[in-house]
């Protein structure tokens, strides 16, 4: 997944976070849905896989990856092609002697640059201001100590305790070879990664066997069988208090924990919890002890087997049948002993005591496709090829889970789940789902002397997900290779390629999800400013509530106009694509009349459009003897617009996962505007003394000409100041406005490859420009939005307003105003330019290695995420820890992508 980032125009890739095994968001030509999956369909060796976890694939086995994104090429995939298609072809055996390859790599991940925190002096000073009446009694000032006594005291840097140098080890082995009749490939790999946050990591073991056999001049058969086991540790490290949606609470808990104790005899490093802290819930638990005791593992076993038989009926007509099955067994284990934040007795939110959770999922996918392929010439430069397809697919899922609470013997770990005093099974869940699909498809390709190309295709899919289950998906393309025209060759002989193409196609989105998990979106029907209902959809308002007889696929219609241009034998090659992609029948929650007995139900009712332009430039800059230099540049611009929603609805809104008091939605999805716009109040710095009347010493009354900030208490100098857009004298919902955009204006990549004799050097840059990031960490750590006691702050908050420091940078202690709203203060520019990959390799001369019976010996060093240029103040600008469509650009304790340096040795015998 990461290998696609920045490599292909129109393909936007960003990590959910940098945690080992963490999710990756891949969108092709923008988001094609508001509520359903936006990830592409993967086809691995002809086997279609929906919602592929890239962690199950061994990159060393991949021969090639092809991205299908234009209207015509994706239309043949029908109801599964709306989000684009990624074709992955893995390595197979070849004719020749057996070739044994051994690859080994080891490397390190460098912890991210730490965010400076308040020193003990700054922390104690801040706490004294935060609670002046109560703070003078604790031991901080016992024995005659003063604030100045803390200026030279060294505190605990909790980032040093939770961050570590990560280690990566990768080993691959393969044997490939064969004869004209029999070709084989056997490969295996081991991958082990220890993350940069303690007790997080990923291990993966894979094994693959492939065999291709020629039975006769007409018949060929082949089989593939592979097995993968992954074990991801720490994937669910989350804060109970934050609602469980943040990617990882490890960092925010380390930032918050106080650097020094009031009791000189107390060692905060060894104490399981800070009993003096009155912060909410699990924030009072020692972050290091908590992390070391976390047991949260996701173990996945993937078995995939598929085969094919091909028979040449005539010289021009071939029948091919492929069939395969994939089984994924996933076991999610979570156990929380008394030293974890979730299981600690001193966590007031924990009502479960020591507890654990076990969930097991079995997914079975079956695919069978049968094709007739025709390829022939008609004479006079005319050629024709065609395809007929019939396929069936099925998918089954069985899920079961239970929780064990109040466990009496925490030493048994997961083995003690059946010893829960309150019952063997708590909160049991079980469900079984099955859906099937049948498909018919046809494609015709016409070619006249390689000048004029025409493609027509059509697919019909019938799915059990819908009672009216047949969907019809046409597509077509025409192209003109004008460089093949004689008049063009005579006039412009230096132009080696000039091709104009136009395509149109329709696709569906088959991945309709479990609507019980439908995002709780609020409505905006007032038409006056931004006010919100904040009502979750009625329980049970999902697909099966009223039956699904009227529901259909979300359908995407796409038009593409492209031009390809090359000169000097394509030493300079440019490709430009202009597209319009419109999704109709968006599945949304629609309000129902009271007589129906239901509050809402899913309906095909919305409409969304993506318009974009893509540029790809490939150049051979130097090709002089042993030295060559190639470059590749791509840039993509995508604009999406919501065209319609449900009846009478002007916008959807959704919130971020922060503290519960923040009930105002942060994201607005409004008709006529792009998805993922951030809404809030415009920050204008702080109230200063000239904003007030001063009737008596120490008394400040806000001038009538100056609007208040909407807070519950009278405004004082140093309080946060917000813009009164409607000039009614106070801050309220009518002053909400757009404060950021979750989507970039453009994305792209730039690579350069240099070769000289046995040396090769590759530099690859990736960027994103124009998107905003809402830095949710600053709400808590640069002003303490909720006023929690004994919570440390970023060092930047030392520069806050005071009578002696009348800054507009940060509001005064307890100057946050009304708790529960978002402002532009924490919206940051998320643009970045990143040196994503820097690699250097050297292949030893054949003369030197022949004596060792080696055909190749290469040593290499590769670095990822080496340098990043950005204005973003957080750890990583490539972050989106929530839903990438409805809540893009949200950063709250995101696990950063680490700088990685790997040394490798590759040998072939």
Coordinates of N, CA and C in Angstrom, one line a residue, residues 257-258 266 268 271-278 284 346:
X257 N 1.0 13.3 31.4 CA 1.4 12.9 32.7 C 2.4 13.9 33.3
X258 N 2.2 14.2 34.6 CA 3.0 15.3 35.1 C 4.5 14.9 35.3
X266 N 8.0 10.2 46.4 CA 7.3 9.4 45.4 C 8.0 9.4 44.1
X268 N 7.4 8.7 40.5 CA 6.3 8.6 39.5 C 6.6 7.5 38.5
X271 N 5.3 4.2 40.3 CA 3.9 4.2 40.8 C 3.0 3.8 39.7
X272 N 2.0 2.9 40.0 CA 1.1 2.5 38.9 C 0.1 3.5 38.5
X273 N -0.1 4.5 39.4 CA -1.0 5.6 39.1 C -0.7 6.8 39.9
X274 N -1.1 7.9 39.4 CA -0.9 9.2 40.1 C -2.1 9.5 40.9
X275 N -2.2 9.1 42.1 CA -3.4 9.2 42.9 C -3.8 10.7 43.2
X276 N -2.8 11.6 43.1 CA -3.1 13.0 43.4 C -3.8 13.6 42.3
X277 N -3.6 13.1 41.1 CA -4.2 13.7 39.9 C -5.7 13.5 39.9
X278 N -6.4 14.6 39.5 CA -7.9 14.5 39.5 C -8.4 14.6 38.0
X284 N -5.1 9.1 34.6 CA -4.3 9.1 35.8 C -3.3 7.9 35.9
X346 N -8.0 1.9 40.1 CA -8.0 3.4 40.4 C -8.5 4.2 39.2

